[in-house]
mmCIF file of N, CA and C in Angstrom:
data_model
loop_
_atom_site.group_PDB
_atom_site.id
_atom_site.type_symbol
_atom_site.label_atom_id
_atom_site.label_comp_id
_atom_site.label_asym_id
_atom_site.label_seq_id
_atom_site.Cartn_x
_atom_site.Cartn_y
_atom_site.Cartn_z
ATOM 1 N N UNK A 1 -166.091 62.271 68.508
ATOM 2 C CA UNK A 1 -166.441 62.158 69.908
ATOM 3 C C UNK A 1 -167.951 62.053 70.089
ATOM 4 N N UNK A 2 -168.562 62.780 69.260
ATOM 5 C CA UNK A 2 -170.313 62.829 69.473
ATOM 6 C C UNK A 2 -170.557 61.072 68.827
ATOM 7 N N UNK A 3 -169.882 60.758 67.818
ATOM 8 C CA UNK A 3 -170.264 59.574 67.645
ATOM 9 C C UNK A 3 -170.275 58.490 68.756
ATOM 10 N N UNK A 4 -169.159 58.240 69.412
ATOM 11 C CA UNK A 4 -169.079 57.846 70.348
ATOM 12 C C UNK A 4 -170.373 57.847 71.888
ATOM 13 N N UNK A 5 -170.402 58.789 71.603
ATOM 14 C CA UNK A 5 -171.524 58.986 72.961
ATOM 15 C C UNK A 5 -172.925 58.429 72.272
ATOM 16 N N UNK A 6 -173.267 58.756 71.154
ATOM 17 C CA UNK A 6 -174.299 58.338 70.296
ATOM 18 C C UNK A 6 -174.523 56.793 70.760
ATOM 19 N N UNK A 7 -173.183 56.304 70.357
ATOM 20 C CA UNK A 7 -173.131 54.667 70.167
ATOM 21 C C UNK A 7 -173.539 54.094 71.891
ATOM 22 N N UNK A 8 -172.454 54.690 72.270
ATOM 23 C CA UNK A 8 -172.649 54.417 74.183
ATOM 24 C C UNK A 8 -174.161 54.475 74.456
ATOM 25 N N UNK A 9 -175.484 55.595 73.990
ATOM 26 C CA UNK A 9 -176.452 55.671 74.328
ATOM 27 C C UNK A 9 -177.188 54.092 74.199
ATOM 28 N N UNK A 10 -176.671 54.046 72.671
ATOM 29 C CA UNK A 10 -177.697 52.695 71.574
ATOM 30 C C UNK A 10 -177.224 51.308 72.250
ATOM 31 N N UNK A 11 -176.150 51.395 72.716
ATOM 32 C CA UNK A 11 -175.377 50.143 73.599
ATOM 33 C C UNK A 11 -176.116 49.388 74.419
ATOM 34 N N UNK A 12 -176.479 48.232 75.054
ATOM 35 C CA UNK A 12 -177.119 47.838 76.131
ATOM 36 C C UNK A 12 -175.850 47.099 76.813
ATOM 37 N N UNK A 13 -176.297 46.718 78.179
ATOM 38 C CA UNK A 13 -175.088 45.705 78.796
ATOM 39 C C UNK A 13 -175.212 44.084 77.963
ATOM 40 N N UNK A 14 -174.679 43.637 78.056
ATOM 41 C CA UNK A 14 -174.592 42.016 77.382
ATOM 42 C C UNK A 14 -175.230 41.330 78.530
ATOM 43 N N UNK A 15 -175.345 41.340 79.696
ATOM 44 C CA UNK A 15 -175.742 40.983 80.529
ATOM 45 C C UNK A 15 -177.688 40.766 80.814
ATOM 46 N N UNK A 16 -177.848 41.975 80.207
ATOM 47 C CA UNK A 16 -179.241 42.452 79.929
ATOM 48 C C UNK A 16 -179.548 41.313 79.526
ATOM 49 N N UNK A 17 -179.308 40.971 78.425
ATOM 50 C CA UNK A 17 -179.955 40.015 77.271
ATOM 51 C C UNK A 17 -180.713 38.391 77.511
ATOM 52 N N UNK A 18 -179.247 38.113 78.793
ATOM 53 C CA UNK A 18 -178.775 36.971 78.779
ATOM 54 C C UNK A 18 -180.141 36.998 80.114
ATOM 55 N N UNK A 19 -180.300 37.880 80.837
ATOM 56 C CA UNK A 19 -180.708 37.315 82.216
ATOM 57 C C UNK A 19 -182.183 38.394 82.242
ATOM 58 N N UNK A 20 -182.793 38.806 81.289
ATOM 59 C CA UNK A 20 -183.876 39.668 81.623
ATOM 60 C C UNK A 20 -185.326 39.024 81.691
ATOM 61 N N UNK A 21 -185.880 39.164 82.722
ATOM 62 C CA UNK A 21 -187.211 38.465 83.133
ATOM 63 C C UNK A 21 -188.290 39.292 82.343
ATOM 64 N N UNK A 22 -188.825 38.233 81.513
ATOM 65 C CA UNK A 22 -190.093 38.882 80.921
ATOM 66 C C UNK A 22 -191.286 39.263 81.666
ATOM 67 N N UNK A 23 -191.717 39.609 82.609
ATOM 68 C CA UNK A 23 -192.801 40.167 83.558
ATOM 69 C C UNK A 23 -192.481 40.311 84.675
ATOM 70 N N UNK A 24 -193.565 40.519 85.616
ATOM 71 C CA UNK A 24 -193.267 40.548 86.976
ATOM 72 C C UNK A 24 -193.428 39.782 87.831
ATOM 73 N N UNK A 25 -193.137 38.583 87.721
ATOM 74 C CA UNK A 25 -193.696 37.339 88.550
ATOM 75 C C UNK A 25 -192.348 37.673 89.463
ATOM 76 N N UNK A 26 -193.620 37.557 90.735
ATOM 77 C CA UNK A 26 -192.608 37.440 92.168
ATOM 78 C C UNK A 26 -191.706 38.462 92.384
ATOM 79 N N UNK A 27 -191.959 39.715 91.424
ATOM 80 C CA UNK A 27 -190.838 41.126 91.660
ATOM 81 C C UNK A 27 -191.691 41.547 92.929
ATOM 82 N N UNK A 28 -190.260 42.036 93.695
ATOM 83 C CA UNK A 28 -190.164 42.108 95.071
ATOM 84 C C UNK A 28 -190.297 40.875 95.739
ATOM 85 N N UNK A 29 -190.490 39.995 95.781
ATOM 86 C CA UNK A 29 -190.539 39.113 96.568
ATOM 87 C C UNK A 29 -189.196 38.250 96.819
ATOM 88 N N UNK A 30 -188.980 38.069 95.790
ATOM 89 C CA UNK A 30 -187.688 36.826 95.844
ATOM 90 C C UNK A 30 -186.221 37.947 95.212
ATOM 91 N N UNK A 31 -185.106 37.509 95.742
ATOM 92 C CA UNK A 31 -183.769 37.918 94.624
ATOM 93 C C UNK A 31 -183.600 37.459 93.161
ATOM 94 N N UNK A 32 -182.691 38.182 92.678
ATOM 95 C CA UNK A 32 -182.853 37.818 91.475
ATOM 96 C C UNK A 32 -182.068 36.791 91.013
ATOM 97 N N UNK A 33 -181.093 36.084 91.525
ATOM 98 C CA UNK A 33 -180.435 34.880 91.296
ATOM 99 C C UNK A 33 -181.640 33.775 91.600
ATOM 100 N N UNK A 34 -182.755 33.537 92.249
ATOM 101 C CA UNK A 34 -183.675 32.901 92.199
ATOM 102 C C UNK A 34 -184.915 32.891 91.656
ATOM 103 N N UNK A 35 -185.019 34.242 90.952
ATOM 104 C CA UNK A 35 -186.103 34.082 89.797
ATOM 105 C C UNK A 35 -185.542 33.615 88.741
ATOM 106 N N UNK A 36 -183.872 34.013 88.347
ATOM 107 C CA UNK A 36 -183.326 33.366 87.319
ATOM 108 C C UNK A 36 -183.377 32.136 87.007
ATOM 109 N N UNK A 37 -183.551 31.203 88.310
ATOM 110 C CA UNK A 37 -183.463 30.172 88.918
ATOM 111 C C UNK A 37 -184.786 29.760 88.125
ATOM 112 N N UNK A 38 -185.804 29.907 88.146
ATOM 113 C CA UNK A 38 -187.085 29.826 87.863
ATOM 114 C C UNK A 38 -187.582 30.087 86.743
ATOM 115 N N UNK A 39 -186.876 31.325 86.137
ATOM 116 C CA UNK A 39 -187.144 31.697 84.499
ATOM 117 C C UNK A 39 -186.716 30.324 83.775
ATOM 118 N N UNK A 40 -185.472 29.855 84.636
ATOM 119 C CA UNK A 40 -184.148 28.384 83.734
ATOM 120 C C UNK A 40 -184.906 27.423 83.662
ATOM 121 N N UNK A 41 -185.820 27.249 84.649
ATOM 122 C CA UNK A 41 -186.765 26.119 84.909
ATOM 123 C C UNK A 41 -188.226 26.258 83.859
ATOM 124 N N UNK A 42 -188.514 27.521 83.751
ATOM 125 C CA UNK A 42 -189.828 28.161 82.961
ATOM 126 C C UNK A 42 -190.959 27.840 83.620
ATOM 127 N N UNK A 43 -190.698 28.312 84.920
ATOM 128 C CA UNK A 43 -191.427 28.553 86.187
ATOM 129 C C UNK A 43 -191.634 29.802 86.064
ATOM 130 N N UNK A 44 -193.566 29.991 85.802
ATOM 131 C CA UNK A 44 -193.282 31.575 85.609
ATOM 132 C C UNK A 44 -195.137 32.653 85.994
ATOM 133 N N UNK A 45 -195.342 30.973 86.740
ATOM 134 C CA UNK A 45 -196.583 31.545 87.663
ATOM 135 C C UNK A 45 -197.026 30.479 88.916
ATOM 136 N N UNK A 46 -197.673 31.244 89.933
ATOM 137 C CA UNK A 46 -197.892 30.011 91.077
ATOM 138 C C UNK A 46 -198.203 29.346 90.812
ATOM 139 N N UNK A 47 -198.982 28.895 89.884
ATOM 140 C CA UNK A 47 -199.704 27.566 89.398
ATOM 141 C C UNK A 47 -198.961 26.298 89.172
ATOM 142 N N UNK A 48 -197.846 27.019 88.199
ATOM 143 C CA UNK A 48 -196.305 26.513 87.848
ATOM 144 C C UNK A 48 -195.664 25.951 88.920
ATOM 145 N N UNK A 49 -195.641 26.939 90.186
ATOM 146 C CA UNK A 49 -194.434 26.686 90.974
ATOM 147 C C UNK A 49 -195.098 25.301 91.963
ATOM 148 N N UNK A 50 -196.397 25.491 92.117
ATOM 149 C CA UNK A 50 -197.243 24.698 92.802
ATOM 150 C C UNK A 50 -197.193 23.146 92.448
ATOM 151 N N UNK A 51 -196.457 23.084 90.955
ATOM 152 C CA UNK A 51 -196.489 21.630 90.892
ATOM 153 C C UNK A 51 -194.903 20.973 91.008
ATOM 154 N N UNK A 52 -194.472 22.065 91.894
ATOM 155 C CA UNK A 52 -192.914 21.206 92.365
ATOM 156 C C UNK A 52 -193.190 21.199 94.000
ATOM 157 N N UNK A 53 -192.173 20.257 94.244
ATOM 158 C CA UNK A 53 -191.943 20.513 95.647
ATOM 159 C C UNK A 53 -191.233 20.771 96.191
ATOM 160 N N UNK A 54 -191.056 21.097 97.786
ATOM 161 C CA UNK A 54 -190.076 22.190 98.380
ATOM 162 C C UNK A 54 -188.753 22.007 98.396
ATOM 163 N N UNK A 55 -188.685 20.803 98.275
ATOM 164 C CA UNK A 55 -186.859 20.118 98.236
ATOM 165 C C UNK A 55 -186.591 20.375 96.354
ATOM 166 N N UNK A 56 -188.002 20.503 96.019
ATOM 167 C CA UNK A 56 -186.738 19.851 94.364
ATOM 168 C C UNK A 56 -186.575 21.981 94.642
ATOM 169 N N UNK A 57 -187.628 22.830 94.621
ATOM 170 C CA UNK A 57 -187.286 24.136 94.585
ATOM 171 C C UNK A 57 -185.736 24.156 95.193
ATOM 172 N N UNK A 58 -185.725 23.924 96.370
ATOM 173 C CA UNK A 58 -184.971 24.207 97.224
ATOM 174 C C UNK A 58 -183.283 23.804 96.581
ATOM 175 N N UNK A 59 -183.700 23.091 95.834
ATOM 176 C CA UNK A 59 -182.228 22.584 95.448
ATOM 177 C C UNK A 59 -181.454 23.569 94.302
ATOM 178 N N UNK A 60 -182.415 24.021 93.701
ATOM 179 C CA UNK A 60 -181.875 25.627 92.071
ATOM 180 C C UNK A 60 -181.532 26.490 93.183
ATOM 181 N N UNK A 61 -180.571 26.792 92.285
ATOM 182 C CA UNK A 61 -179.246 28.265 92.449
ATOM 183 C C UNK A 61 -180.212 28.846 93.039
ATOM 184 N N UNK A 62 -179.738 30.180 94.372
ATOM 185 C CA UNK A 62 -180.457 31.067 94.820
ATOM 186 C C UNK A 62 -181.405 30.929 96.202
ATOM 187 N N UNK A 63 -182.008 29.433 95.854
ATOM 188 C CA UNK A 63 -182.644 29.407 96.973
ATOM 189 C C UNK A 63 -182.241 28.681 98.188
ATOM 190 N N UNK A 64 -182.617 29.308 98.978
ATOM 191 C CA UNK A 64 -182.212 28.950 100.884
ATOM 192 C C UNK A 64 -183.211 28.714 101.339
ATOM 193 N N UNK A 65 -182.990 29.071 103.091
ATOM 194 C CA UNK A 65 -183.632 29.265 103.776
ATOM 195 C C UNK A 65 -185.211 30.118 103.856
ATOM 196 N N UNK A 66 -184.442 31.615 103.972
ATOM 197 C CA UNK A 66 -184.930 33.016 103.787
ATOM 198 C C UNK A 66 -185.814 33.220 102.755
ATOM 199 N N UNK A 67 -185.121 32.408 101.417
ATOM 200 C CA UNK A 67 -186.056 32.603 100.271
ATOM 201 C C UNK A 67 -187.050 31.636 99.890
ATOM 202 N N UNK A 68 -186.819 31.006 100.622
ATOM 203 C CA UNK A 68 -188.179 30.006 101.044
ATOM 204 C C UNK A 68 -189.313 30.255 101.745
ATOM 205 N N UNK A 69 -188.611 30.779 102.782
ATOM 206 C CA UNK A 69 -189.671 31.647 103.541
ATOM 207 C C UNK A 69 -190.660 32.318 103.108
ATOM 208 N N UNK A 70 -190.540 33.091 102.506
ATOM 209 C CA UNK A 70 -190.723 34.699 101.568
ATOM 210 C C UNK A 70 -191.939 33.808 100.455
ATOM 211 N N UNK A 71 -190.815 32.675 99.572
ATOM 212 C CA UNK A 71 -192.154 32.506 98.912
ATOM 213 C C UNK A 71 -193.146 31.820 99.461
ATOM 214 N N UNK A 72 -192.832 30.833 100.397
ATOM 215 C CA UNK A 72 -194.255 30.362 101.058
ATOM 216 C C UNK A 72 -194.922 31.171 101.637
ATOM 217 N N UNK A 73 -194.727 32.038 102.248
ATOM 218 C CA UNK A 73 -195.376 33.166 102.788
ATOM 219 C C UNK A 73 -196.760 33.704 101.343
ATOM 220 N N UNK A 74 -196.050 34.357 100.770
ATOM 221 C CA UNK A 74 -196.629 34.402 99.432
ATOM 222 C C UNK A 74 -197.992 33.421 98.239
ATOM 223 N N UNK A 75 -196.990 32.536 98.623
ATOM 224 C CA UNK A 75 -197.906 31.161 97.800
ATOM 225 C C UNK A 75 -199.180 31.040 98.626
ATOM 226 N N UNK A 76 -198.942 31.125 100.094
ATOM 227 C CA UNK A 76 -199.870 30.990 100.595
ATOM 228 C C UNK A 76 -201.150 32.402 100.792
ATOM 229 N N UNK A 77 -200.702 33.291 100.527
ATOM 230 C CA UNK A 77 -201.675 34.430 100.710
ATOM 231 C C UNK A 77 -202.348 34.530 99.171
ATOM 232 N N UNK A 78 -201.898 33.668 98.158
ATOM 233 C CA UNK A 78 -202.338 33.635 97.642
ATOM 234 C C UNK A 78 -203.037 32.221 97.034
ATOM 235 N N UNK A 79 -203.364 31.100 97.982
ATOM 236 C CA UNK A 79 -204.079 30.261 97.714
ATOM 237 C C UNK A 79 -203.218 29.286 97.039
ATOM 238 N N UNK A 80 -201.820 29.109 97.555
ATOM 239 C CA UNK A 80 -201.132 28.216 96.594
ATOM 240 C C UNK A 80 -200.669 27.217 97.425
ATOM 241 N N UNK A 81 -199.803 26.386 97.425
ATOM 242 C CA UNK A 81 -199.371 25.739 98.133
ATOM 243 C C UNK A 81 -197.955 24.716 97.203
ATOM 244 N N UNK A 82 -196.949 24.093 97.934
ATOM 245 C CA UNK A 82 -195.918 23.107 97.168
ATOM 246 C C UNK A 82 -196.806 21.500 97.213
ATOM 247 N N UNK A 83 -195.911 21.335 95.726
ATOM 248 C CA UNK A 83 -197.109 19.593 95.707
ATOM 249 C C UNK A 83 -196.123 18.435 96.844
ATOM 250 N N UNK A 84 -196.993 18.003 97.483
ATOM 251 C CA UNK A 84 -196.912 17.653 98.531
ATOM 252 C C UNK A 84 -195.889 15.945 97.832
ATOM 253 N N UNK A 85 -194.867 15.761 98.598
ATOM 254 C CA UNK A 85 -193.834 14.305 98.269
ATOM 255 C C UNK A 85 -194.400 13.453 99.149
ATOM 256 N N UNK A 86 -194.621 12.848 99.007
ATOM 257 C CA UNK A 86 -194.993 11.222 99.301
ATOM 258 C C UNK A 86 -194.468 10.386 98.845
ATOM 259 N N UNK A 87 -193.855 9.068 100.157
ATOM 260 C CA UNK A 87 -192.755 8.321 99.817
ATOM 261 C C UNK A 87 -193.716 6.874 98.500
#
């Protein structure tokens, strides 16, 4: 029985593995189905995010409305901006 609990300690979820964000880019700001969104992409600083634009963002898992919001809000307090589409 002690073995058991031993093992349970050393265990991680499988889940962990598959979906864990290496830093803190954008913690608190965005959900996490849309940083995932962004890790998939290897989007993983404003600089990064700055050279897409708001429709191609807008189109990965996670993001809406709301979470659009949030990061422009953001991008912009910090001197960033989406690269602008031109037909």
């Amino acid at each position: 029985m002690i073995n058991l609990v031993i093992m349970a300690r050393c265990l991680k979820p499988i889940c962990t593995d598959h979906h864990a964000i290496q830093d803190n880019f954008l913690h608190g700001i965005l959900a996490m189905p849309a940083k995932r969104a962004l890790e998939k992409e290897k989007i993983d600083s404003l600089e990064k995010l700055s050279g897409y634009t708001e429709n191609e963002i807008l189109q990965l898992h996670g993001f809406g409305k709301n979470t659009m919001v949030k990061l422009k809000a953001y991008m912009q307090e910090n001197h960033f901006s989406f690269k602008q589409h031109f037909n």
